[in-house]
Coordinates of N, CA, C and O in Angstrom, one line a residue:
X220 N 80.1 87.0 93.4 CA 81.5 87.1 93.0 C 81.6 87.7 91.5 O 80.9 87.1 90.6
X221 N 82.2 88.8 91.3 CA 82.2 89.5 90.1 C 83.0 88.7 89.0 O 84.0 88.1 89.2
X222 N 82.4 88.5 87.9 CA 82.9 88.0 86.7 C 83.0 86.4 86.7 O 83.4 85.8 85.7
X223 N 82.6 85.8 87.8 CA 82.4 84.3 87.8 C 81.0 83.9 87.9 O 80.1 84.5 88.6
X224 N 80.7 82.7 87.1 CA 79.4 82.4 87.3 C 78.9 81.8 88.6 O 79.7 81.2 89.3
X225 N 77.7 82.2 89.0 CA 77.3 81.8 90.3 C 77.2 80.3 90.4 O 76.7 79.6 89.6
X226 N 78.0 79.7 91.4 CA 78.0 78.3 91.5 C 79.1 77.5 90.7 O 79.3 76.4 90.9
X227 N 79.7 78.3 89.8 CA 80.7 77.7 88.9 C 82.0 77.5 89.7 O 82.2 78.0 90.6
X228 N 83.0 77.0 88.9 CA 84.2 76.6 89.6 C 85.2 77.8 89.4 O 85.0 78.6 88.4
X229 N 86.1 78.1 90.2 CA 87.1 79.2 90.2 C 88.4 78.6 90.6 O 88.5 77.6 91.2
X230 N 89.6 79.1 90.1 CA 90.8 78.7 90.5 C 91.2 79.8 91.5 O 91.2 80.9 91.3
X231 N 91.8 79.3 92.6 CA 92.3 80.1 93.8 C 93.5 79.8 94.1 O 94.0 78.8 94.2
X232 N 94.3 81.0 94.5 CA 95.7 81.0 95.1 C 95.4 81.6 96.3 O 94.9 82.8 96.4
X233 N 95.8 81.2 97.5 CA 95.6 81.5 98.9 C 96.9 81.7 99.5 O 97.7 80.7 99.5
X234 N 97.2 82.9 100.2 CA 98.4 83.0 100.8 C 98.0 83.6 102.3 O 97.1 84.4 102.3
X235 N 98.7 83.2 103.2 CA 98.4 83.7 104.5 C 99.7 84.1 105.3 O 100.8 83.6 104.9
X236 N 99.5 85.0 106.2 CA 100.7 85.4 107.1 C 100.1 85.6 108.5 O 99.1 86.4 108.8
X237 N 100.5 84.7 109.5 CA 99.9 84.6 110.7 C 101.0 85.2 111.7 O 102.1 84.7 111.8
X238 N 100.6 86.1 112.6 CA 101.6 86.8 113.5 C 101.7 85.8 114.7 O 100.8 85.2 115.4
X239 N 103.0 85.3 114.7 CA 103.3 84.3 115.8 C 104.0 84.9 117.1 O 104.5 84.2 117.9
X240 N 103.9 86.2 117.2 CA 104.5 86.9 118.4 C 103.8 86.5 119.7 O 104.4 86.5 120.7
X241 N 102.6 86.3 119.6 CA 101.8 85.8 120.9 C 101.6 84.4 120.8 O 101.6 83.7 119.8
X242 N 101.4 83.8 122.1 CA 101.3 82.3 122.3 C 100.1 81.9 121.4 O 100.2 80.8 120.8
X243 N 99.1 82.6 121.2 CA 97.9 82.2 120.4 C 98.2 82.0 118.9 O 97.5 81.2 118.2
X244 N 99.2 82.7 118.5 CA 99.5 82.6 117.0 C 99.8 81.2 116.5 O 99.3 80.9 115.4
X245 N 100.5 80.3 117.3 CA 100.7 79.0 116.9 C 99.4 78.3 116.6 O 99.3 77.4 115.7
X246 N 98.5 78.4 117.5 CA 97.2 77.7 117.5 C 96.3 78.3 116.3 O 95.8 77.5 115.4
X247 N 96.5 79.5 116.0 CA 95.8 80.1 114.8 C 96.4 79.4 113.5 O 95.8 79.2 112.6
X248 N 97.8 79.4 113.5 CA 98.6 78.9 112.4 C 98.1 77.5 112.1 O 97.9 77.1 110.9
X249 N 98.0 76.7 113.1 CA 97.7 75.3 112.8 C 96.2 75.0 112.2 O 96.1 74.4 111.4
X250 N 95.3 76.0 112.8 CA 94.1 75.8 112.4 C 93.8 76.4 111.0 O 93.2 75.8 110.1
X251 N 94.5 77.6 110.7 CA 94.4 78.1 109.3 C 95.0 77.0 108.3 O 94.4 76.8 107.2
X252 N 96.2 76.4 108.7 CA 96.8 75.4 107.7 C 95.8 74.3 107.6 O 95.6 73.9 106.3
X253 N 95.1 73.7 108.6 CA 94.2 72.6 108.4 C 93.1 72.9 107.6 O 92.6 72.0 106.7
X254 N 92.6 74.1 107.7 CA 91.3 74.5 106.9 C 91.7 74.6 105.5 O 91.0 74.1 104.7
X255 N 92.8 75.3 105.2 CA 93.2 75.5 103.8 C 93.5 74.2 103.2 O 93.1 73.9 102.0
X256 N 94.0 73.2 103.9 CA 94.4 71.9 103.4 C 93.2 71.1 103.0 O 93.2 70.2 102.2
X257 N 91.9 71.4 103.6 CA 90.8 70.7 103.4 C 90.2 71.1 102.1 O 89.6 70.2 101.4
X258 N 90.5 72.3 101.7 CA 89.9 72.7 100.4 C 90.9 73.0 99.2 O 90.5 72.8 98.1
X259 N 92.2 73.1 99.5 CA 93.1 73.4 98.5 C 94.5 72.5 98.6 O 94.6 71.8 99.6
X260 N 95.3 72.7 97.7 CA 96.6 71.9 97.7 C 97.6 72.8 98.3 O 97.9 73.9 97.8
X261 N 98.4 72.3 99.2 CA 99.5 73.1 99.8 C 100.7 73.0 98.9 O 101.2 71.9 98.6
X262 N 101.2 74.1 98.4 CA 102.1 74.1 97.4 C 103.6 74.7 98.1 O 104.7 74.3 97.5
X263 N 103.5 75.7 99.1 CA 104.8 76.2 99.6 C 104.4 76.9 100.8 O 103.5 77.7 100.9
X264 N 105.1 76.7 101.9 CA 104.8 77.3 103.1 C 103.5 77.8 103.4 O 102.6 77.0 103.6
X265 N 103.2 79.1 103.2 CA 101.7 79.5 103.5 C 101.1 79.8 102.2 O 100.2 80.8 102.0
X266 N 101.3 78.8 101.4 CA 100.6 79.0 99.9 C 99.8 77.9 99.6 O 100.4 76.8 99.6
X267 N 98.6 77.9 99.1 CA 97.7 77.0 98.6 C 97.1 77.3 97.4 O 96.9 78.6 97.1
X268 N 96.7 76.4 96.4 CA 96.0 76.7 95.3 C 95.0 75.5 94.9 O 95.2 74.4 95.4
X269 N 94.0 75.8 94.1 CA 93.2 74.8 93.5 C 91.9 75.3 93.2 O 91.7 76.5 93.0
X270 N 91.1 74.3 92.5 CA 89.8 74.7 92.0 C 88.7 74.5 93.0 O 88.8 73.5 93.7
X271 N 87.9 75.5 93.3 CA 86.7 75.5 94.2 C 85.5 75.9 93.5 O 85.4 76.8 92.6
X272 N 84.4 75.3 94.0 CA 83.0 75.9 93.7 C 82.8 77.2 94.5 O 83.5 77.3 95.7
X273 N 82.0 78.1 94.0 CA 81.7 79.3 94.9 C 81.2 78.9 96.3 O 81.6 79.4 97.3
X274 N 80.4 77.8 96.3 CA 79.8 77.3 97.6 C 81.1 76.9 98.6 O 81.1 77.1 99.8
X275 N 82.1 76.2 98.0 CA 83.2 75.9 98.7 C 84.1 77.0 99.2 O 84.6 77.1 100.4
X276 N 84.1 78.0 98.3 CA 85.0 79.2 98.7 C 84.1 80.0 99.9 O 85.0 80.4 100.8
X277 N 82.9 79.9 99.8 CA 82.2 80.6 100.9 C 82.3 79.9 102.2 O 82.5 80.5 103.4
X278 N 82.4 78.4 102.2 CA 82.7 77.7 103.4 C 84.0 77.9 103.9 O 84.4 78.0 105.1
X279 N 85.1 77.9 102.9 CA 86.5 78.2 103.4 C 86.7 79.6 104.0 O 87.3 79.7 105.2
X280 N 86.0 80.5 103.4 CA 86.0 81.9 104.2 C 85.5 81.9 105.4 O 86.1 82.5 106.4
X281 N 84.4 81.2 105.6 CA 83.7 81.2 106.9 C 84.4 80.5 108.0 O 84.5 81.0 109.1
X282 N 85.1 79.4 107.6 CA 85.9 78.8 108.6 C 87.2 79.5 109.0 O 87.6 79.6 110.1
X283 N 87.9 80.2 107.9 CA 89.0 81.0 108.3 C 88.7 82.1 109.1 O 89.4 82.4 110.0
X284 N 87.5 82.8 109.0 CA 87.1 83.8 109.8 C 86.9 83.6 111.3 O 87.0 84.4 112.1
X285 N 86.8 82.3 111.6 CA 86.8 81.8 112.9 C 88.2 82.0 113.7 O 88.1 82.0 114.9
X286 N 89.1 81.9 112.9 CA 90.6 81.9 113.6 C 91.4 83.2 113.1 O 92.2 83.6 114.0
X287 N 91.2 83.8 112.1 CA 92.2 84.9 111.5 C 91.8 86.0 112.4 O 90.6 86.4 112.5
X288 N 92.8 86.4 113.0 CA 92.6 87.8 113.9 C 92.7 89.0 112.9 O 93.9 89.1 112.4
X289 N 91.8 89.8 112.9 CA 91.7 90.9 111.9 C 92.8 91.9 112.1 O 93.4 92.5 111.2
X290 N 93.2 92.1 113.4 CA 94.3 93.0 113.7 C 95.6 92.5 113.7 O 96.6 93.2 113.9
X291 N 95.8 91.2 113.5 CA 97.2 90.5 113.5 C 97.7 89.7 112.4 O 98.8 89.6 112.2
X292 N 96.6 89.2 111.7 CA 96.9 88.2 110.7 C 96.3 88.7 109.3 O 95.5 89.6 109.3
X293 N 96.8 88.0 108.2 CA 96.3 88.3 106.8 C 96.2 87.2 106.0 O 97.0 86.2 106.0
X294 N 95.1 87.2 105.2 CA 94.9 86.1 104.3 C 94.6 86.8 102.9 O 93.7 87.8 102.9
X295 N 95.1 86.5 101.9 CA 95.0 87.1 100.6 C 94.5 85.9 99.7 O 95.2 84.8 99.6
X296 N 93.5 86.2 98.9 CA 92.9 85.2 98.0 C 92.9 85.8 96.6 O 92.3 86.8 96.4
X297 N 93.7 85.1 95.7 CA 93.5 85.5 94.3 C 92.6 84.7 93.5 O 92.8 83.4 93.7
X298 N 91.7 85.1 92.8 CA 90.6 84.2 92.2 C 90.8 84.5 90.6 O 90.8 85.6 90.2
X299 N 90.5 83.3 89.9 CA 90.5 83.6 88.5 C 89.5 82.4 87.9 O 89.0 81.5 88.7
X300 N 89.1 82.7 86.8 CA 88.1 81.6 86.3 C 88.6 80.2 86.0 O 87.9 79.2 86.1
X301 N 89.9 80.3 85.7 CA 90.6 78.9 85.5 C 92.2 79.0 85.7 O 92.6 80.1 85.4
X302 N 92.8 78.0 86.0 CA 94.2 78.0 86.0 C 94.8 78.2 84.7 O 96.1 78.7 84.6
X303 N 94.1 78.0 83.6 CA 94.6 78.3 82.2 C 94.9 79.7 82.0 O 95.7 80.0 81.2
X304 N 94.3 80.5 82.8 CA 94.6 81.9 82.6 C 95.7 82.5 83.4 O 96.1 83.8 83.5
X305 N 96.6 81.6 84.0 CA 97.6 81.8 84.9 C 98.8 81.4 84.3 O 99.0 80.1 84.1
X306 N 99.8 82.2 84.2 CA 101.1 81.7 83.7 C 102.0 81.5 85.0 O 102.3 82.5 85.7
X307 N 102.4 80.2 85.3 CA 103.2 79.9 86.5 C 104.6 79.7 86.2 O 104.8 78.9 85.2
X308 N 105.4 80.3 86.9 CA 106.9 80.1 86.7 C 107.5 79.9 88.0 O 107.4 80.5 88.9
X309 N 108.5 78.9 88.0 CA 109.1 78.4 89.2 C 110.6 78.9 89.0 O 111.2 78.7 88.0
X310 N 111.1 79.4 90.2 CA 112.5 79.9 90.2 C 113.2 79.2 91.4 O 112.5 79.1 92.5
X311 N 114.3 78.7 91.3 CA 115.1 78.0 92.3 C 114.7 76.5 92.2 O 114.3 76.0 91.3
X312 N 115.1 75.7 93.2 CA 115.0 74.4 93.3 C 113.6 73.9 93.7 O 113.3 74.0 94.8
X313 N 113.0 73.3 92.7 CA 111.6 72.8 93.0 C 111.7 71.3 92.5 O 112.1 71.0 91.5
X314 N 111.6 70.5 93.6 CA 111.7 69.1 93.3 C 110.5 68.3 92.4 O 110.8 67.7 91.5
X315 N 109.4 68.9 92.8 CA 108.2 68.6 91.8 C 107.0 69.6 92.1 O 106.9 70.3 93.1
X316 N 106.3 69.7 91.0 CA 105.2 70.6 91.0 C 104.0 69.9 91.5 O 103.5 69.0 91.0
X317 N 103.7 70.3 92.8 CA 102.5 69.6 93.4 C 101.2 69.8 92.7 O 100.2 69.3 93.0
X318 N 101.2 70.9 91.8 CA 99.9 71.2 91.1 C 99.9 70.4 89.8 O 99.1 70.8 88.9
X319 N 100.8 69.5 89.4 CA 100.8 68.9 88.1 C 99.7 68.0 87.9 O 99.3 67.7 86.7
X320 N 98.8 67.8 88.8 CA 97.6 67.0 88.5 C 96.6 67.8 87.9 O 95.5 67.4 87.4
X321 N 96.8 69.2 87.8 CA 95.7 70.1 87.0 C 96.1 69.9 85.6 O 97.2 70.0 85.0
X322 N 95.0 69.8 84.7 CA 95.2 69.6 83.3 C 95.2 71.0 82.6 O 94.6 72.0 83.0

C-alpha cells in the first residue's frame, strides 16, 4: 500500500453500491453489509469508516471479493494515514456522530 507503513494502521472510508435489480442482489447486499460491519463502523446507509491494520484491510477485501459482482456492483475504499487528515462536515439532520469515539 503506497504511502502507508506495512502493517500500520490506516483510516478507511468504504462506500458500496449493490445492484438490486436481480434476486441475487439482496443476498449480496446482506453479505456485504455484514462483512463491512465486522471491520468498520456503519455511519450511513452504504457508508462505513474506521481504522484498520493493513492485514485487516486485506481480509476485508478478500471477504468482499467473494460476493461483490464485478459487472454489477461497486465498492470504493478511501484510505488515509489517520482520521486526523480528514475534515468531516455534516449537512442536514444528524442525531449523533457514530464516529465520535475516535479521538
